[in-house]
Amino acid sequence: MTAEHYSLVGDIGGTNARFALVKQGSIEPEAIEVLPCRDYENLDQAVVTYLERVGVASVRQACLAVASPLRGTRVTMTNNHWRFDIEAVRQVFGWSAFKVINDFTAMALGVPHVSDANLVHVCGGPGDPGRPKLVMGPGTGLGVSGLVPIRNGWVPLVTEGGHVDFAPTDDTEMDVLRLLRARFGRVSVERILCGQGLLNLYQAHAEIRGVAAPLDAPEKITAAAVDASDALAGEVLQHFCEMLGRTAGNSALTLGSLGGVYLCGGMLPGFLDFFLGSPFREAFVAKGRMRPLMEFTPVYVVTEPYTGLLGAAEALGNSEV
Ligand SMILES: Nc1ncnc2c1ncn2[C@@H]1O[C@H](COP(=O)(O)OP(=O)(O)OP(=O)(O)O)[C@@H](O)[C@H]1O
């Protein structure tokens, strides 16, 4: 491949670094490779390995999405040992430009580029494509972002919407709040609506009922719920989906996201059929007088595994980022 025509894009999570090349003027990721972060001392080594693997000596510029808060030019990854200085890395590789953006912002920017084949309709009507979109993703945490339409594209919103207060709506949820408050002090929705959160919710339900909680990983809870081998796991996952519906509905009301709600991340595709049959939909639309508005808003699960790379590619040419 001829280096001059390519830019490097990446989506660096706590566990994996996903890299790809994009041609100038395109947002189609090519030569996608996934490298485990723990195998590399730092970002530079991972980039060098990737470029060697795909047989490209150098690229013109780069955009990386990182799971880390961004302030200034020093980047400290939240869930792995990588640290780097943006300008220093740019100089080492001789890139003309090096953008570093938040990983969930990249997820949001990728959403308009996801093909219809990778969007599973959950509920809702046609919506209004000219209005904002809400992007939410339960995964390691609960990512929340928005996309606001402008004349020729989208402005992504960088938010911390996963950290809003958990608001119980019935007696069981009051008990869940009481138990989680005893563990964590303050209880945000992220304490429930992510992988670890599902485990927290399962343990809380077991304690409320006075029964054992033998499952010790979120994947075990979803597997036991899906194959109906554990009644408690099934009820907890139903409750998880219901609370996700209510929380997504709250964020949709706040953002005015008639353009649609897009549920991203690696978690939901792991139990998609269960999710589609869950109380998510009813919880999403049950907003009193706003019900017709909610029923008009389309909700999708995004099954594209490389949405973040699409977003990093979009960010290369998006002057709003
Ligand atoms: N099928 C599943 N059932 C339950 N929990 C799951 C399932 N698949 C993934 N998870 C949970 O989701 C979280 C990982 O989320 P996700 O796959 O979106 O990764 P991520 O947050 O993007 O991180 P990274 O970018 O480092 O891969 C973990 O807490 C994991 O336990």
mmCIF file of C-alpha atoms and ligand atoms in Angstrom:
data_model
loop_
_atom_site.group_PDB
_atom_site.id
_atom_site.type_symbol
_atom_site.label_atom_id
_atom_site.label_comp_id
_atom_site.label_asym_id
_atom_site.label_seq_id
_atom_site.Cartn_x
_atom_site.Cartn_y
_atom_site.Cartn_z
ATOM 1 C CA MET A 1 0.000 0.000 0.000
ATOM 2 C CA THR A 2 1.206 3.536 -0.639
ATOM 3 C CA ALA A 3 1.490 5.329 2.647
ATOM 4 C CA GLU A 4 0.683 8.856 1.439
ATOM 5 C CA HIS A 5 -2.910 7.990 0.649
ATOM 6 C CA TYR A 6 -3.758 6.609 4.070
ATOM 7 C CA SER A 7 -4.621 7.908 7.522
ATOM 8 C CA LEU A 8 -4.470 5.811 10.672
ATOM 9 C CA VAL A 9 -7.579 5.493 12.836
ATOM 10 C CA GLY A 10 -7.858 3.720 16.168
ATOM 11 C CA ASP A 11 -10.255 2.939 18.975
ATOM 12 C CA ILE A 12 -8.276 2.273 22.160
ATOM 13 C CA GLY A 13 -10.283 0.731 25.008
ATOM 14 C CA GLY A 14 -9.127 -0.545 28.368
ATOM 15 C CA THR A 15 -8.511 -4.023 26.960
ATOM 16 C CA ASN A 16 -8.118 -3.791 23.187
ATOM 17 C CA ALA A 17 -6.673 -1.372 20.658
ATOM 18 C CA ARG A 18 -8.465 -1.537 17.315
ATOM 19 C CA PHE A 19 -6.599 0.023 14.389
ATOM 20 C CA ALA A 20 -7.489 0.580 10.731
ATOM 21 C CA LEU A 21 -6.452 2.600 7.690
ATOM 22 C CA VAL A 22 -8.707 4.957 5.785
ATOM 23 C CA LYS A 23 -8.118 6.412 2.347
ATOM 24 C CA GLN A 24 -8.154 10.158 1.945
ATOM 25 C CA GLY A 25 -11.759 11.390 1.716
ATOM 26 C CA SER A 26 -13.210 8.027 2.788
ATOM 27 C CA ILE A 27 -14.517 6.855 6.149
ATOM 28 C CA GLU A 28 -14.374 3.141 5.277
ATOM 29 C CA PRO A 29 -11.932 1.417 7.685
ATOM 30 C CA GLU A 30 -9.596 -1.041 5.898
ATOM 31 C CA ALA A 31 -7.100 -3.577 7.262
ATOM 32 C CA ILE A 32 -8.731 -3.687 10.717
ATOM 33 C CA GLU A 33 -6.564 -5.327 13.390
ATOM 34 C CA VAL A 34 -7.259 -5.761 17.115
ATOM 35 C CA LEU A 35 -4.222 -5.705 19.444
ATOM 36 C CA PRO A 36 -4.452 -6.498 23.189
ATOM 37 C CA CYS A 37 -3.160 -3.376 25.046
ATOM 38 C CA ARG A 38 -1.431 -5.459 27.737
ATOM 39 C CA ASP A 39 0.944 -6.938 25.104
ATOM 40 C CA TYR A 40 2.491 -3.515 24.373
ATOM 41 C CA GLU A 41 4.474 -1.257 26.627
ATOM 42 C CA ASN A 42 2.976 1.867 25.113
ATOM 43 C CA LEU A 43 0.929 3.312 22.262
ATOM 44 C CA ASP A 44 3.985 3.851 20.020
ATOM 45 C CA GLN A 45 4.859 0.139 20.099
ATOM 46 C CA ALA A 46 1.301 -0.871 19.258
ATOM 47 C CA VAL A 47 1.192 1.571 16.308
ATOM 48 C CA VAL A 48 4.556 0.339 14.988
ATOM 49 C CA THR A 49 3.369 -3.287 15.246
ATOM 50 C CA TYR A 50 0.115 -2.489 13.475
ATOM 51 C CA LEU A 51 1.806 -0.629 10.596
ATOM 52 C CA GLU A 52 4.323 -3.482 10.160
ATOM 53 C CA ARG A 53 1.518 -6.042 10.145
ATOM 54 C CA VAL A 54 -0.406 -4.271 7.391
ATOM 55 C CA GLY A 55 2.773 -3.471 5.456
ATOM 56 C CA VAL A 56 2.614 0.317 5.553
ATOM 57 C CA ALA A 57 5.776 2.274 6.378
ATOM 58 C CA SER A 58 4.024 5.469 7.444
ATOM 59 C CA VAL A 59 0.732 7.349 7.193
ATOM 60 C CA ARG A 60 -0.099 11.015 6.696
ATOM 61 C CA GLN A 61 -2.143 11.669 9.803
ATOM 62 C CA ALA A 62 -4.008 9.896 12.588
ATOM 63 C CA CYS A 63 -7.107 10.056 14.749
ATOM 64 C CA LEU A 64 -7.403 7.875 17.836
ATOM 65 C CA ALA A 65 -10.425 7.470 20.087
ATOM 66 C CA VAL A 66 -9.372 6.741 23.656
ATOM 67 C CA ALA A 67 -11.172 5.579 26.817
ATOM 68 C CA SER A 68 -9.829 8.441 28.875
ATOM 69 C CA PRO A 69 -10.819 11.923 30.023
ATOM 70 C CA LEU A 70 -9.110 14.490 27.770
ATOM 71 C CA ARG A 71 -7.566 17.678 29.102
ATOM 72 C CA GLY A 72 -4.407 19.210 27.673
ATOM 73 C CA THR A 73 -1.938 17.174 25.611
ATOM 74 C CA ARG A 74 -1.104 14.386 28.112
ATOM 75 C CA VAL A 75 -3.290 11.295 27.844
ATOM 76 C CA THR A 76 -3.555 8.785 30.697
ATOM 77 C CA MET A 77 -5.673 5.776 29.789
ATOM 78 C CA THR A 78 -8.335 4.979 32.391
ATOM 79 C CA ASN A 79 -8.158 1.180 32.377
ATOM 80 C CA ASN A 80 -4.660 0.292 31.122
ATOM 81 C CA HIS A 81 -1.056 1.360 31.663
ATOM 82 C CA TRP A 82 -0.592 3.469 28.495
ATOM 83 C CA ARG A 83 0.311 7.163 28.859
ATOM 84 C CA PHE A 84 1.368 9.493 26.074
ATOM 85 C CA ASP A 85 1.815 13.080 24.991
ATOM 86 C CA ILE A 86 -0.161 13.861 21.830
ATOM 87 C CA GLU A 87 2.423 16.229 20.314
ATOM 88 C CA ALA A 88 5.341 13.891 21.145
ATOM 89 C CA VAL A 89 3.635 10.946 19.396
ATOM 90 C CA ARG A 90 2.813 13.139 16.388
ATOM 91 C CA GLN A 91 6.478 14.097 16.058
ATOM 92 C CA VAL A 92 7.774 10.523 16.477
ATOM 93 C CA PHE A 93 5.652 9.332 13.560
ATOM 94 C CA GLY A 94 5.936 12.526 11.503
ATOM 95 C CA TRP A 95 2.166 12.859 11.125
ATOM 96 C CA SER A 96 0.871 16.158 9.710
ATOM 97 C CA ALA A 97 -2.000 16.024 12.218
ATOM 98 C CA PHE A 98 -2.909 13.859 15.205
ATOM 99 C CA LYS A 99 -6.406 14.121 16.713
ATOM 100 C CA VAL A 100 -7.252 12.376 19.957
ATOM 101 C CA ILE A 101 -10.924 12.181 20.868
ATOM 102 C CA ASN A 102 -12.983 10.501 23.587
ATOM 103 C CA ASP A 103 -14.003 6.936 22.681
ATOM 104 C CA PHE A 104 -17.689 7.515 23.222
ATOM 105 C CA THR A 105 -17.589 10.685 21.105
ATOM 106 C CA ALA A 106 -16.150 8.480 18.354
ATOM 107 C CA MET A 107 -18.934 5.975 18.930
ATOM 108 C CA ALA A 108 -21.489 8.757 18.440
ATOM 109 C CA LEU A 109 -19.774 10.149 15.327
ATOM 110 C CA GLY A 110 -19.742 6.636 13.837
ATOM 111 C CA VAL A 111 -23.488 6.083 14.269
ATOM 112 C CA PRO A 112 -24.657 7.960 11.114
ATOM 113 C CA HIS A 113 -22.236 5.786 9.083
ATOM 114 C CA VAL A 114 -23.456 2.409 10.372
ATOM 115 C CA SER A 115 -25.155 0.403 7.620
ATOM 116 C CA ASP A 116 -28.838 -0.548 7.964
ATOM 117 C CA ALA A 117 -27.766 -4.199 8.198
ATOM 118 C CA ASN A 118 -26.089 -3.373 11.515
ATOM 119 C CA LEU A 119 -29.067 -1.519 13.029
ATOM 120 C CA VAL A 120 -31.712 -3.604 14.798
ATOM 121 C CA HIS A 121 -34.997 -1.727 15.214
ATOM 122 C CA VAL A 122 -36.236 -2.046 18.810
ATOM 123 C CA CYS A 123 -39.280 0.223 18.803
ATOM 124 C CA GLY A 124 -40.638 3.574 17.699
ATOM 125 C CA GLY A 125 -41.829 5.319 14.571
ATOM 126 C CA PRO A 126 -39.962 7.168 11.838
ATOM 127 C CA GLY A 127 -38.695 10.003 14.065
ATOM 128 C CA ASP A 128 -37.408 13.246 12.596
ATOM 129 C CA PRO A 129 -33.978 12.898 10.921
ATOM 130 C CA GLY A 130 -33.425 16.660 11.297
ATOM 131 C CA ARG A 131 -33.436 16.461 15.102
ATOM 132 C CA PRO A 132 -30.675 15.310 17.534
ATOM 133 C CA LYS A 133 -29.771 11.672 18.058
ATOM 134 C CA LEU A 134 -29.052 10.103 21.453
ATOM 135 C CA VAL A 135 -26.223 7.553 21.656
ATOM 136 C CA MET A 136 -26.035 5.340 24.748
ATOM 137 C CA GLY A 137 -23.827 2.377 25.461
ATOM 138 C CA PRO A 138 -23.778 0.048 28.440
ATOM 139 C CA GLY A 139 -20.343 -1.641 28.468
ATOM 140 C CA THR A 140 -17.458 -1.186 30.899
ATOM 141 C CA GLY A 141 -19.348 1.949 31.984
ATOM 142 C CA LEU A 142 -22.453 3.709 30.660
ATOM 143 C CA GLY A 143 -21.472 6.027 27.807
ATOM 144 C CA VAL A 144 -23.895 8.765 26.820
ATOM 145 C CA SER A 145 -23.476 11.129 23.909
ATOM 146 C CA GLY A 146 -25.599 13.106 21.503
ATOM 147 C CA LEU A 147 -25.368 14.199 17.899
ATOM 148 C CA VAL A 148 -26.726 17.586 16.941
ATOM 149 C CA PRO A 149 -27.326 18.093 13.202
ATOM 150 C CA ILE A 150 -25.696 21.028 11.437
ATOM 151 C CA ARG A 151 -25.859 21.853 7.726
ATOM 152 C CA ASN A 152 -23.296 19.325 6.500
ATOM 153 C CA GLY A 153 -22.874 16.917 9.362
ATOM 154 C CA TRP A 154 -23.071 16.465 13.093
ATOM 155 C CA VAL A 155 -21.722 18.058 16.256
ATOM 156 C CA PRO A 156 -21.087 15.394 18.917
ATOM 157 C CA LEU A 157 -21.894 16.189 22.545
ATOM 158 C CA VAL A 158 -19.351 15.054 25.118
ATOM 159 C CA THR A 159 -21.378 14.233 28.223
ATOM 160 C CA GLU A 160 -21.132 12.375 31.525
ATOM 161 C CA GLY A 161 -24.758 11.291 31.336
ATOM 162 C CA GLY A 162 -23.953 7.895 32.862
ATOM 163 C CA HIS A 163 -23.279 9.640 36.150
ATOM 164 C CA VAL A 164 -26.735 11.145 36.724
ATOM 165 C CA ASP A 165 -28.495 9.980 39.906
ATOM 166 C CA PHE A 166 -30.322 6.669 39.918
ATOM 167 C CA ALA A 167 -33.965 7.553 40.596
ATOM 168 C CA PRO A 168 -36.013 4.620 41.946
ATOM 169 C CA THR A 169 -39.599 4.342 40.728
ATOM 170 C CA ASP A 170 -41.073 1.629 42.996
ATOM 171 C CA ASP A 171 -40.521 -0.111 46.351
ATOM 172 C CA THR A 172 -38.115 -2.733 44.947
ATOM 173 C CA GLU A 173 -35.974 -0.004 43.396
ATOM 174 C CA MET A 174 -36.040 1.897 46.713
ATOM 175 C CA ASP A 175 -34.538 -1.242 48.269
ATOM 176 C CA VAL A 176 -31.963 -1.484 45.437
ATOM 177 C CA LEU A 177 -31.030 2.160 46.072
ATOM 178 C CA ARG A 178 -30.692 1.562 49.812
ATOM 179 C CA LEU A 179 -28.361 -1.418 49.296
ATOM 180 C CA LEU A 180 -26.212 0.249 46.628
ATOM 181 C CA ARG A 181 -25.993 3.461 48.666
ATOM 182 C CA ALA A 182 -24.623 1.417 51.573
ATOM 183 C CA ARG A 183 -21.935 0.061 49.195
ATOM 184 C CA PHE A 184 -21.084 3.126 47.111
ATOM 185 C CA GLY A 185 -22.354 6.222 48.906
ATOM 186 C CA ARG A 186 -23.770 7.992 45.873
ATOM 187 C CA VAL A 187 -25.612 5.837 43.320
ATOM 188 C CA SER A 188 -25.440 6.882 39.676
ATOM 189 C CA VAL A 189 -27.274 5.009 36.905
ATOM 190 C CA GLU A 190 -23.870 3.617 35.832
ATOM 191 C CA ARG A 191 -23.818 1.597 39.098
ATOM 192 C CA ILE A 192 -26.567 -0.502 37.479
ATOM 193 C CA LEU A 193 -26.455 0.015 33.703
ATOM 194 C CA CYS A 194 -23.116 -1.540 32.686
ATOM 195 C CA GLY A 195 -21.450 -4.970 32.926
ATOM 196 C CA GLN A 196 -20.401 -4.575 36.573
ATOM 197 C CA GLY A 197 -23.731 -2.829 37.206
ATOM 198 C CA LEU A 198 -25.664 -5.927 36.134
ATOM 199 C CA LEU A 199 -23.709 -7.870 38.732
ATOM 200 C CA ASN A 200 -24.487 -5.184 41.372
ATOM 201 C CA LEU A 201 -28.199 -5.405 40.492
ATOM 202 C CA TYR A 202 -28.175 -9.211 40.677
ATOM 203 C CA GLN A 203 -26.516 -9.147 44.105
ATOM 204 C CA ALA A 204 -28.985 -6.523 45.343
ATOM 205 C CA HIS A 205 -31.986 -8.575 44.164
ATOM 206 C CA ALA A 206 -30.567 -11.690 45.873
ATOM 207 C CA GLU A 207 -30.118 -9.780 49.130
ATOM 208 C CA ILE A 208 -33.624 -8.296 48.983
ATOM 209 C CA ARG A 209 -35.068 -11.815 48.529
ATOM 210 C CA GLY A 210 -32.715 -13.421 51.043
ATOM 211 C CA VAL A 211 -31.372 -15.947 48.519
ATOM 212 C CA ALA A 212 -27.846 -16.899 47.393
ATOM 213 C CA ALA A 213 -26.099 -15.082 44.526
ATOM 214 C CA PRO A 214 -23.760 -17.728 43.058
ATOM 215 C CA LEU A 215 -23.178 -16.031 39.661
ATOM 216 C CA ASP A 216 -20.064 -13.848 39.751
ATOM 217 C CA ALA A 217 -19.774 -12.286 36.277
ATOM 218 C CA PRO A 218 -22.185 -10.301 34.070
ATOM 219 C CA GLU A 219 -21.764 -12.790 31.194
ATOM 220 C CA LYS A 220 -22.848 -15.638 33.501
ATOM 221 C CA ILE A 221 -26.004 -13.707 34.445
ATOM 222 C CA THR A 222 -26.985 -13.011 30.830
ATOM 223 C CA ALA A 223 -26.187 -16.603 29.778
ATOM 224 C CA ALA A 224 -28.324 -18.023 32.622
ATOM 225 C CA ALA A 225 -31.137 -15.600 31.744
ATOM 226 C CA VAL A 226 -31.025 -16.416 28.029
ATOM 227 C CA ASP A 227 -31.111 -20.205 28.476
ATOM 228 C CA ALA A 228 -33.687 -19.819 31.287
ATOM 229 C CA SER A 229 -31.569 -21.943 33.643
ATOM 230 C CA ASP A 230 -31.797 -19.465 36.543
ATOM 231 C CA ALA A 231 -35.054 -17.670 37.395
ATOM 232 C CA LEU A 232 -33.351 -14.917 39.431
ATOM 233 C CA ALA A 233 -30.918 -14.123 36.588
ATOM 234 C CA GLY A 234 -33.884 -13.890 34.197
ATOM 235 C CA GLU A 235 -35.801 -11.476 36.425
ATOM 236 C CA VAL A 236 -32.696 -9.369 37.056
ATOM 237 C CA LEU A 237 -31.931 -9.052 33.352
ATOM 238 C CA GLN A 238 -35.572 -8.077 32.680
ATOM 239 C CA HIS A 239 -35.217 -5.405 35.362
ATOM 240 C CA PHE A 240 -31.879 -4.235 33.870
ATOM 241 C CA CYS A 241 -33.532 -3.794 30.449
ATOM 242 C CA GLU A 242 -36.487 -1.961 32.029
ATOM 243 C CA MET A 243 -34.168 0.467 33.827
ATOM 244 C CA LEU A 244 -32.173 0.998 30.637
ATOM 245 C CA GLY A 245 -35.455 1.868 28.886
ATOM 246 C CA ARG A 246 -36.441 4.357 31.553
ATOM 247 C CA THR A 247 -32.976 5.951 31.627
ATOM 248 C CA ALA A 248 -32.721 6.148 27.820
ATOM 249 C CA GLY A 249 -36.208 7.700 27.831
ATOM 250 C CA ASN A 250 -35.112 10.322 30.387
ATOM 251 C CA SER A 251 -32.037 11.237 28.303
ATOM 252 C CA ALA A 252 -34.149 11.310 25.110
ATOM 253 C CA LEU A 253 -36.589 13.750 26.720
ATOM 254 C CA THR A 254 -33.744 15.986 27.912
ATOM 255 C CA LEU A 255 -31.928 15.994 24.575
ATOM 256 C CA GLY A 256 -35.067 16.173 22.407
ATOM 257 C CA SER A 257 -33.644 13.297 20.409
ATOM 258 C CA LEU A 258 -36.464 12.783 17.928
ATOM 259 C CA GLY A 259 -33.730 11.792 15.459
ATOM 260 C CA GLY A 260 -33.462 8.443 17.236
ATOM 261 C CA VAL A 261 -31.869 6.560 20.087
ATOM 262 C CA TYR A 262 -28.875 4.330 19.284
ATOM 263 C CA LEU A 263 -27.818 1.687 21.811
ATOM 264 C CA CYS A 264 -24.150 0.801 21.302
ATOM 265 C CA GLY A 265 -21.432 -1.231 23.000
ATOM 266 C CA GLY A 266 -20.487 -4.868 23.258
ATOM 267 C CA MET A 267 -23.055 -5.870 25.858
ATOM 268 C CA LEU A 268 -26.553 -5.777 24.277
ATOM 269 C CA PRO A 269 -25.661 -7.775 21.106
ATOM 270 C CA GLY A 270 -24.758 -10.619 23.517
ATOM 271 C CA PHE A 271 -28.431 -11.084 24.484
ATOM 272 C CA LEU A 272 -30.277 -9.371 21.652
ATOM 273 C CA ASP A 273 -33.359 -11.624 21.414
ATOM 274 C CA PHE A 274 -33.898 -11.444 25.175
ATOM 275 C CA PHE A 275 -33.522 -7.652 24.993
ATOM 276 C CA LEU A 276 -36.066 -7.345 22.169
ATOM 277 C CA GLY A 277 -38.613 -9.292 24.256
ATOM 278 C CA SER A 278 -37.870 -7.347 27.464
ATOM 279 C CA PRO A 279 -39.811 -4.477 29.129
ATOM 280 C CA PHE A 280 -37.323 -1.966 27.581
ATOM 281 C CA ARG A 281 -39.889 -0.637 25.110
ATOM 282 C CA GLU A 282 -42.709 -0.035 27.600
ATOM 283 C CA ALA A 283 -40.280 1.618 30.046
ATOM 284 C CA PHE A 284 -38.920 3.856 27.248
ATOM 285 C CA VAL A 285 -42.328 5.138 26.129
ATOM 286 C CA ALA A 286 -44.023 5.383 29.576
ATOM 287 C CA LYS A 287 -43.496 9.132 29.969
ATOM 288 C CA GLY A 288 -47.079 10.272 30.691
ATOM 289 C CA ARG A 289 -48.221 12.977 28.302
ATOM 290 C CA MET A 290 -44.999 12.561 26.326
ATOM 291 C CA ARG A 291 -45.863 8.963 25.338
ATOM 292 C CA PRO A 292 -46.798 9.884 21.714
ATOM 293 C CA LEU A 293 -43.428 11.658 21.344
ATOM 294 C CA MET A 294 -41.610 8.589 22.661
ATOM 295 C CA GLU A 295 -43.585 6.270 20.368
ATOM 296 C CA PHE A 296 -42.555 8.467 17.420
ATOM 297 C CA THR A 297 -38.826 8.179 18.349
ATOM 298 C CA PRO A 298 -37.030 5.217 16.746
ATOM 299 C CA VAL A 299 -34.751 3.122 18.963
ATOM 300 C CA TYR A 300 -32.055 0.859 17.533
ATOM 301 C CA VAL A 301 -29.421 -1.546 18.835
ATOM 302 C CA VAL A 302 -26.180 -0.965 16.933
ATOM 303 C CA THR A 303 -24.525 -4.320 16.156
ATOM 304 C CA GLU A 304 -21.618 -2.884 14.095
ATOM 305 C CA PRO A 305 -18.511 -3.907 16.108
ATOM 306 C CA TYR A 306 -16.319 -1.111 14.708
ATOM 307 C CA THR A 307 -18.571 1.946 15.157
ATOM 308 C CA GLY A 308 -15.736 3.700 17.037
ATOM 309 C CA LEU A 309 -13.398 3.306 14.047
ATOM 310 C CA LEU A 310 -16.053 4.771 11.739
ATOM 311 C CA GLY A 311 -16.305 7.691 14.172
ATOM 312 C CA ALA A 312 -12.536 8.210 14.332
ATOM 313 C CA ALA A 313 -12.491 8.249 10.518
ATOM 314 C CA GLU A 314 -15.338 10.783 10.465
ATOM 315 C CA ALA A 315 -13.504 12.925 13.051
ATOM 316 C CA LEU A 316 -10.446 13.240 10.764
ATOM 317 C CA GLY A 317 -12.409 15.517 8.456
ATOM 318 C CA ASN A 318 -14.924 16.962 10.934
ATOM 319 C CA SER A 319 -13.860 20.461 11.966
ATOM 320 C CA GLU A 320 -16.370 20.447 14.849
ATOM 321 C CA VAL A 321 -14.283 17.833 16.700
HETATM 322 N N1 LIG B 1 -22.916 -10.965 26.785
HETATM 323 C C1 LIG B 1 -22.645 -10.186 27.819
HETATM 324 N N2 LIG B 1 -23.345 -10.284 28.956
HETATM 325 C C2 LIG B 1 -23.087 -9.514 30.020
HETATM 326 N N3 LIG B 1 -22.123 -8.601 30.061
HETATM 327 C C3 LIG B 1 -21.380 -8.454 28.963
HETATM 328 C C4 LIG B 1 -21.592 -9.237 27.788
HETATM 329 N N4 LIG B 1 -20.682 -8.850 26.850
HETATM 330 C C5 LIG B 1 -19.948 -7.884 27.419
HETATM 331 N N5 LIG B 1 -20.357 -7.657 28.694
HETATM 332 C C6 LIG B 1 -19.776 -6.696 29.649
HETATM 333 O O1 LIG B 1 -19.613 -5.467 28.985
HETATM 334 C C7 LIG B 1 -18.408 -4.852 29.386
HETATM 335 C C8 LIG B 1 -17.534 -4.614 28.151
HETATM 336 O O2 LIG B 1 -18.226 -3.769 27.319
HETATM 337 P P1 LIG B 1 -17.780 -3.491 25.805
HETATM 338 O O3 LIG B 1 -17.671 -4.799 25.101
HETATM 339 O O4 LIG B 1 -18.726 -2.486 25.276
HETATM 340 O O5 LIG B 1 -16.316 -2.973 25.956
HETATM 341 P P2 LIG B 1 -15.772 -1.500 26.078
HETATM 342 O O6 LIG B 1 -16.418 -0.814 27.243
HETATM 343 O O7 LIG B 1 -15.883 -0.832 24.761
HETATM 344 O O8 LIG B 1 -14.255 -1.796 26.439
HETATM 345 P P3 LIG B 1 -13.026 -2.004 25.444
HETATM 346 O O9 LIG B 1 -13.078 -0.843 24.496
HETATM 347 O O10 LIG B 1 -11.852 -2.009 26.332
HETATM 348 O O11 LIG B 1 -13.208 -3.329 24.746
HETATM 349 C C9 LIG B 1 -17.763 -5.760 30.416
HETATM 350 O O12 LIG B 1 -18.153 -5.320 31.716
HETATM 351 C C10 LIG B 1 -18.393 -7.098 30.117
HETATM 352 O O13 LIG B 1 -18.444 -7.871 31.285
#
